[in-house]
Amino acid sequence: MLNRFIRRAPENFLSRSQIQEVRAGRRSFLSGAVAAAASAMVTGRAMAGDDPEIMNLPAHSKGLGQPVAARAYGLPSEWEKNLQRRESPGLTRVPQSSVSFCPLQGLFGIITPSGLHFERHHQGWWDMDPSKHRLMINGSDATMLKRPMVLNMDELMRLPSVSRMHFIECGANTGMEWGNVAVPTVQYTHGMLSCSEFTGVPLRALLELCGADFKRARFVLAEGADGSGMTRTIPMSLIMSGEVLVAYGQNGEMLRPENGYPLRLVVPGVQGVSWVKYLRRIELGDMPYATKDESIHYMDLMPDGLHRQYTSIQEVKSVITSPSGGQVLLDKGFHTVTGLAWSGRGKIRRVDVSVDGGRNWKPARLEGPVLSKCLTRFNSDFVWDGKPAFFQSRAIDEIGHIQPTYGDLRKVRASRSIYHNNAIQTWALGENGEVKNVQL
Ligand SMILES: Nc1nc2c(c(=O)[nH]1)N[C@H]1C(S)=C(S)[C@@H](COP(=O)(O)O)O[C@H]1N2
Ligand SMILES: [Mo]
């Protein structure tokens, strides 16, 4: 972290005295190191026998370390304990129907470690016995498919599978920011976002196995096994693309219980709510189902007071994850501006970065791989002269859609919505090095 001169704050908030402490600590560390090097040069002594620095080797350089498999399942370093999913207190009445946000500010690359994947449960999570789990595929009437099926996990996992990297974003991500700045850090503004490699069977293949009549069956209802009655309509056009997966794998192992173990739907590009967890049933139908999570929730309130239904694609979006709200730049000079871009409509074509609140833009470096409906990491160079700056990123996807400013988005969506806020995020850097969430 030293090379970036950014202190990753535990809670992402540092008090003024804490900042001073960090600065002072860094200064004394630097001057100490310089002094040691200088004195070594002056005396010219570097022999092991009488060098007190070498006599004082730390324990880890002298003794035996931990044995293999001391932890049968590996864990992060003790020093990384602050990197956690966090709840936003008071967001919901009970923690079973809440969200835990992914600590985007502390992650590298594009894959979310499974233990840090954001969670969104409507009625709590379960660790369901996979030997008892079943997936039923049926029709809303007898003409929809020839062979209704009930599959167990062994039967499913024998079928040909694919592995694909995709982002999942809750439709309500950044939803608290519609009206004005509401939360301080990128974890809370954008942390209902994660990206994994998912493994499973394309739903199209399962429907073909059942002898589905794709002329009759235009929609699918996906149903979860938890108590939330989570059912969502998926149009057959998405399924026919082969992208929709009945997935059991996440980052090389079985799904985590919080993320739907043992089976979930993966609907690339579509808002998280359609990625039904604990998937137990697929029904074929000839029209959208208008379930509770499609007719009461997950609709967009438009300026004229009407609600827009079935707006499920997550439009082009990006965010700078560092420097971001709550972080502190400890020194002038070179810094890397890094972030994530994604689009539910395909690949990211370009990301522009501004350090002056959108007056001037510079294309960022897209770090590969750049995949469809997947997070893309971008980096940009920044040399801080000590003056205030306003960091922004603006993503453009392969079909040419450009991430809107708050001004542009509010013109068509007003400011009282919840879902599908893909506006350009601004982080303000103050002369004191503190980075804050603002809206321009
Ligand atoms: N069965 C079931 N599926 C569900 C939910 C749920 O509560 N129950 N929540 C949905 C919502 S709103 C989102 S955003 C995603 C979150 O997935 P995650 O918890 O793996 O991040 O799961 C979706 N699928
Ligand atoms: Mo969601």
XYZ file of C-alpha atoms and ligand atoms in Angstrom:
465
model
C 0.000 0.000 0.000
C 2.960 2.259 0.674
C 3.601 2.931 -2.993
C 0.140 4.405 -3.375
C 0.335 6.617 -0.314
C -3.242 5.808 0.459
C -4.279 4.748 3.904
C -7.114 2.274 3.749
C -9.154 3.323 6.704
C -10.748 0.609 8.830
C -14.265 1.939 8.635
C -13.333 4.283 5.853
C -13.652 7.167 8.231
C -10.635 8.797 9.824
C -10.843 11.490 12.436
C -8.640 14.523 11.969
C -6.341 13.414 14.792
C -6.089 9.941 13.245
C -5.046 11.483 9.936
C -2.371 13.498 11.690
C -1.187 10.335 13.395
C -0.922 8.502 10.087
C 0.952 11.390 8.497
C 3.336 11.726 11.413
C 3.884 7.956 11.438
C 4.729 7.950 7.769
C 7.120 10.842 8.109
C 9.005 9.303 11.007
C 9.104 5.967 9.188
C 10.658 7.622 6.148
C 13.173 9.677 8.088
C 14.082 6.580 10.156
C 14.771 4.563 7.033
C 16.819 7.348 5.494
C 18.843 7.746 8.695
C 19.589 4.002 8.879
C 20.760 3.885 5.267
C 22.943 6.942 5.771
C 24.625 5.600 8.897
C 25.329 2.262 7.170
C 27.006 4.150 4.362
C 29.114 6.262 6.710
C 30.411 3.413 8.841
C 30.625 1.002 5.915
C 29.905 -1.881 8.293
C 27.535 -4.567 7.061
C 28.896 -7.705 8.688
C 26.351 -10.022 10.243
C 28.182 -10.580 13.497
C 28.065 -7.100 14.918
C 25.127 -5.504 13.085
C 22.491 -4.901 15.728
C 19.768 -4.791 13.043
C 20.544 -8.379 12.079
C 20.758 -9.513 15.714
C 17.242 -8.218 16.141
C 15.764 -10.287 13.329
C 12.009 -10.733 13.752
C 10.758 -14.097 14.957
C 9.465 -15.019 11.505
C 13.014 -14.892 10.112
C 14.484 -17.120 12.805
C 12.014 -19.792 13.874
C 9.653 -22.403 12.440
C 6.469 -21.192 10.836
C 3.004 -22.716 10.977
C 2.571 -26.305 9.720
C 0.746 -27.097 6.481
C -3.016 -27.397 6.706
C -3.054 -25.633 10.086
C -6.122 -24.174 8.459
C -7.827 -26.808 6.360
C -9.621 -23.995 4.530
C -7.440 -20.911 4.038
C -8.311 -17.499 5.450
C -7.109 -13.961 4.708
C -4.208 -12.494 6.686
C -4.848 -11.214 10.198
C -3.717 -7.839 8.871
C -6.595 -7.648 6.399
C -9.376 -7.950 8.953
C -10.925 -4.607 8.069
C -11.852 -5.769 4.611
C -15.387 -6.884 5.360
C -18.878 -6.856 3.961
C -20.814 -4.324 5.960
C -24.444 -3.647 6.696
C -25.936 -0.185 6.535
C -27.538 0.137 9.976
C -31.232 0.941 9.908
C -31.666 0.234 6.208
C -34.274 -2.434 6.916
C -36.270 -3.412 9.997
C -34.660 -6.829 10.370
C -31.243 -8.128 9.234
C -32.897 -11.065 7.471
C -34.317 -8.770 4.803
C -31.265 -6.627 4.345
C -28.101 -6.108 2.348
C -24.437 -6.488 3.094
C -22.253 -4.338 0.870
C -19.070 -5.486 -0.878
C -15.881 -3.568 0.093
C -15.051 -2.469 -3.462
C -12.457 0.038 -2.197
C -10.144 -2.776 -1.081
C -10.378 -5.175 -4.035
C -8.120 -5.631 -7.056
C -8.866 -6.984 -10.520
C -12.413 -8.034 -11.348
C -13.218 -11.179 -9.330
C -14.943 -10.780 -5.976
C -13.641 -13.189 -3.331
C -16.654 -15.368 -2.516
C -16.570 -14.453 1.179
C -16.904 -10.764 0.286
C -19.697 -11.146 -2.314
C -22.521 -8.745 -1.461
C -25.625 -10.343 0.034
C -29.243 -9.464 -0.504
C -31.791 -11.606 1.245
C -35.520 -10.966 1.418
C -36.038 -13.492 4.198
C -32.644 -14.645 5.465
C -30.253 -17.236 4.050
C -30.092 -20.993 4.498
C -27.499 -23.715 4.131
C -29.750 -26.230 2.383
C -28.959 -29.959 2.222
C -27.983 -30.546 -1.417
C -28.936 -34.230 -1.231
C -32.547 -33.159 -0.606
C -32.595 -30.318 -3.132
C -34.600 -30.736 -6.343
C -35.167 -28.654 -9.459
C -38.584 -29.099 -11.037
C -39.257 -28.008 -14.607
C -42.919 -27.854 -15.588
C -45.324 -26.023 -17.899
C -48.163 -23.698 -16.960
C -50.222 -26.020 -19.153
C -49.607 -29.361 -20.870
C -48.694 -27.847 -24.248
C -45.586 -26.006 -22.994
C -43.256 -28.987 -22.774
C -43.341 -32.715 -23.475
C -41.477 -34.042 -20.432
C -41.816 -32.238 -17.096
C -38.826 -33.174 -14.948
C -37.612 -33.248 -11.373
C -33.800 -33.327 -11.183
C -31.595 -33.829 -8.156
C -28.161 -32.218 -7.839
C -26.301 -35.356 -8.983
C -28.394 -35.536 -12.141
C -27.839 -31.846 -12.863
C -24.104 -31.967 -12.283
C -23.669 -34.872 -14.734
C -24.875 -32.678 -17.592
C -22.507 -30.672 -19.850
C -21.586 -27.459 -18.050
C -19.990 -24.094 -18.861
C -18.065 -21.582 -16.715
C -18.462 -17.858 -17.324
C -17.441 -14.657 -15.568
C -20.273 -12.184 -14.962
C -21.146 -9.304 -12.672
C -24.278 -9.264 -10.556
C -25.667 -5.906 -9.493
C -28.772 -5.375 -7.386
C -31.207 -3.070 -9.202
C -31.175 -0.932 -6.053
C -27.410 -0.389 -6.141
C -26.664 3.351 -5.714
C -30.401 3.705 -5.019
C -29.862 5.752 -1.868
C -28.175 8.470 -3.938
C -31.134 9.367 -6.197
C -32.065 12.528 -4.327
C -28.676 13.654 -3.051
C -25.518 12.376 -1.361
C -26.626 9.848 1.242
C -23.710 7.574 2.152
C -19.982 8.267 2.561
C -18.065 5.420 0.898
C -17.996 3.420 -2.331
C -18.820 0.332 -0.289
C -22.249 1.821 0.436
C -22.795 3.746 -2.815
C -21.859 0.891 -5.184
C -21.283 -2.219 -3.045
C -24.356 -4.157 -4.186
C -22.103 -5.315 -6.983
C -19.927 -8.411 -7.289
C -18.364 -10.519 -10.015
C -17.637 -14.250 -10.083
C -16.917 -17.129 -12.362
C -20.138 -19.147 -12.358
C -20.409 -22.786 -13.415
C -23.616 -24.486 -14.422
C -25.902 -25.820 -17.124
C -27.394 -23.429 -19.690
C -31.131 -23.226 -18.994
C -31.796 -23.579 -22.721
C -30.212 -27.052 -22.676
C -32.428 -28.113 -19.760
C -35.535 -26.847 -21.517
C -34.543 -28.716 -24.693
C -34.117 -31.863 -22.590
C -37.697 -31.390 -21.390
C -38.952 -30.985 -24.964
C -40.044 -27.365 -24.521
C -42.234 -25.861 -27.245
C -40.365 -22.591 -27.755
C -43.183 -21.192 -29.904
C -45.687 -21.562 -27.088
C -43.384 -20.924 -24.136
C -42.372 -17.267 -24.321
C -41.517 -16.742 -20.644
C -40.099 -18.641 -17.711
C -40.954 -18.288 -14.049
C -38.023 -18.984 -11.715
C -38.833 -19.854 -8.097
C -36.583 -20.028 -5.020
C -36.884 -22.460 -2.111
C -36.499 -19.921 0.733
C -39.441 -18.331 2.513
C -39.308 -15.104 0.534
C -41.469 -16.433 -2.292
C -38.895 -15.071 -4.708
C -40.304 -15.614 -8.191
C -39.239 -13.748 -11.293
C -40.238 -13.792 -14.962
C -37.414 -14.292 -17.482
C -38.175 -13.719 -21.181
C -37.377 -16.706 -23.408
C -35.290 -14.468 -25.717
C -32.650 -14.166 -22.972
C -32.672 -17.907 -22.345
C -32.320 -18.734 -26.057
C -29.041 -16.780 -26.138
C -27.614 -19.590 -24.019
C -26.331 -17.114 -21.419
C -28.796 -17.912 -18.635
C -27.317 -20.591 -16.386
C -28.649 -22.907 -13.729
C -25.481 -22.546 -11.684
C -23.980 -24.508 -8.799
C -20.377 -23.246 -9.039
C -18.894 -19.918 -7.939
C -15.181 -19.164 -8.291
C -14.206 -22.811 -8.628
C -16.200 -24.260 -5.736
C -19.851 -24.748 -4.881
C -21.932 -21.595 -4.402
C -21.732 -20.086 -0.935
C -24.917 -20.538 1.151
C -25.417 -16.757 1.214
C -25.386 -16.776 -2.587
C -27.935 -19.534 -3.125
C -26.282 -22.898 -2.407
C -26.795 -25.359 -3.956
C -28.430 -23.822 -7.048
C -29.102 -20.361 -8.401
C -30.107 -18.747 -11.647
C -27.451 -16.639 -13.391
C -29.024 -14.051 -15.707
C -26.112 -12.046 -17.152
C -26.719 -8.312 -17.542
C -30.012 -8.423 -15.647
C -30.604 -6.942 -12.177
C -29.757 -9.158 -9.212
C -33.326 -9.921 -8.157
C -33.793 -12.137 -11.240
C -30.819 -14.289 -10.206
C -33.114 -16.462 -8.099
C -31.216 -18.246 -5.331
C -32.005 -21.700 -3.893
C -33.627 -22.308 -7.293
C -36.197 -25.097 -7.025
C -38.620 -24.628 -9.906
C -38.786 -23.396 -13.483
C -42.213 -22.995 -15.063
C -42.822 -22.248 -18.733
C -45.592 -19.803 -19.593
C -46.928 -17.662 -22.420
C -46.974 -14.305 -20.624
C -45.141 -12.376 -17.890
C -46.239 -13.464 -14.411
C -46.414 -10.059 -12.653
C -45.400 -11.606 -9.324
C -45.121 -9.496 -6.153
C -41.472 -8.731 -6.894
C -42.490 -7.512 -10.352
C -45.676 -5.602 -9.612
C -45.029 -4.004 -6.210
C -41.223 -3.923 -6.042
C -38.448 -3.529 -8.611
C -40.313 -0.949 -10.695
C -39.058 2.486 -11.685
C -41.032 5.523 -10.534
C -41.069 7.942 -13.458
C -41.384 11.763 -13.245
C -45.058 11.626 -14.377
C -45.894 9.352 -11.439
C -46.244 6.184 -13.510
C -44.270 3.058 -12.679
C -42.179 1.390 -15.342
C -42.187 -2.418 -15.068
C -39.681 -5.064 -16.206
C -36.740 -2.707 -16.659
C -34.305 -5.398 -15.844
C -31.115 -4.644 -17.830
C -28.344 -3.024 -15.788
C -27.234 -0.129 -17.998
C -23.650 0.997 -18.563
C -21.996 2.184 -15.335
C -18.625 2.703 -13.700
C -17.131 3.912 -10.450
C -13.696 4.866 -9.192
C -12.997 2.578 -6.252
C -9.775 4.298 -5.177
C -9.315 7.083 -4.314
C -12.906 7.056 -3.060
C -15.018 8.439 -0.234
C -13.473 8.001 3.214
C -9.939 7.442 1.936
C -7.102 9.894 2.513
C -4.242 10.780 0.183
C -1.264 11.191 2.465
C 1.097 12.831 -0.004
C 1.274 14.850 -3.178
C 2.719 13.207 -6.279
C 1.835 10.112 -8.244
C -1.325 8.127 -7.566
C -3.199 5.487 -9.526
C -6.877 6.153 -10.035
C -8.543 2.733 -10.305
C -12.094 1.534 -10.729
C -14.646 -0.787 -12.275
C -16.901 -0.505 -15.320
C -19.711 -2.775 -16.483
C -22.723 -2.963 -18.772
C -25.669 -5.335 -18.943
C -25.607 -4.928 -22.719
C -22.183 -6.373 -23.453
C -18.529 -5.384 -23.223
C -17.059 -2.106 -22.042
C -15.590 -0.210 -24.978
C -14.004 2.753 -23.176
C -13.785 4.461 -19.808
C -12.897 8.140 -19.511
C -11.531 9.615 -16.307
C -11.748 13.249 -15.229
C -9.967 14.841 -12.280
C -11.659 18.231 -12.697
C -15.309 17.276 -12.319
C -15.988 16.479 -15.968
C -14.433 19.473 -17.750
C -11.604 17.420 -19.232
C -11.626 13.691 -19.904
C -8.820 11.233 -20.550
C -9.306 7.600 -21.662
C -8.327 5.158 -18.916
C -6.377 1.927 -19.457
C -8.736 -1.055 -19.621
C -7.009 -3.992 -17.953
C -7.895 -7.313 -19.565
C -9.776 -9.450 -19.827
C -12.611 -7.283 -21.116
C -15.589 -9.646 -21.106
C -19.270 -9.288 -21.909
C -21.542 -8.510 -18.943
C -18.558 -8.724 -16.625
C -16.678 -6.180 -14.528
C -13.798 -4.439 -16.322
C -10.931 -2.951 -14.314
C -9.628 0.434 -15.421
C -6.603 2.437 -14.273
C -5.475 6.000 -14.853
C -2.443 8.020 -13.732
C -2.835 11.054 -11.481
C -0.209 13.398 -10.128
C -1.572 15.359 -7.191
C -0.355 18.931 -6.874
C -2.057 19.397 -3.515
C -5.034 21.303 -4.920
C -8.673 20.139 -4.725
C -9.730 17.666 -7.428
C -12.990 16.034 -8.512
C -12.582 12.437 -9.691
C -15.143 11.047 -12.143
C -15.321 8.051 -14.464
C -17.612 7.690 -17.488
C -18.097 4.311 -19.158
C -19.143 3.607 -22.746
C -20.303 0.115 -23.720
C -19.933 -1.760 -26.994
C -23.331 -0.703 -28.293
C -22.355 2.931 -27.702
C -24.392 3.738 -24.596
C -22.697 6.395 -22.447
C -23.010 6.638 -18.683
C -25.123 9.742 -17.898
C -24.435 12.632 -15.532
C -26.828 13.107 -12.608
C -28.269 16.083 -14.485
C -29.045 14.029 -17.591
C -30.400 11.059 -15.657
C -32.715 13.193 -13.515
C -34.156 14.830 -16.623
C -35.692 11.488 -17.627
C -35.957 9.693 -14.300
C -36.433 12.533 -11.764
C -34.997 11.984 -8.277
C -37.452 9.858 -6.302
C -36.731 6.485 -7.821
C -34.954 3.563 -6.144
C -33.658 1.343 -8.912
C -31.271 1.648 -11.861
C -29.201 4.667 -10.914
C -26.197 4.498 -13.253
C -25.115 8.143 -12.961
C -21.493 9.306 -12.996
C -20.083 9.277 -9.444
C -17.923 12.153 -8.174
C -15.320 11.929 -5.405
C -14.011 15.294 -4.164
C -10.397 15.473 -3.022
C -9.697 18.264 -0.536
C -6.433 20.066 0.089
C -6.126 18.052 3.303
C -6.124 14.835 1.266
C -9.573 13.698 2.396
C -11.847 12.217 -0.258
C -15.605 12.791 -0.001
C -18.781 11.775 -1.824
C -20.301 14.739 -3.696
C -22.711 15.146 -6.599
C -21.998 17.369 -9.601
N -34.458 -17.085 -3.354
C -34.008 -15.815 -3.346
N -33.374 -15.365 -4.428
C -32.915 -14.086 -4.460
C -33.139 -13.202 -3.377
C -33.815 -13.718 -2.231
O -34.014 -13.021 -1.228
N -34.234 -15.027 -2.253
N -32.699 -11.893 -3.472
C -32.521 -11.396 -4.837
C -31.892 -10.082 -4.922
S -32.897 -8.732 -4.707
C -30.593 -9.930 -5.315
S -29.916 -8.406 -5.573
C -29.706 -11.105 -5.497
C -28.518 -11.004 -4.571
O -27.677 -12.098 -4.718
P -26.518 -12.342 -3.663
O -27.119 -12.382 -2.294
O -25.851 -13.598 -4.075
O -25.575 -11.163 -3.795
O -30.365 -12.324 -5.261
C -31.713 -12.359 -5.684
N -32.249 -13.696 -5.557
Mo -31.767 -6.872 -5.389
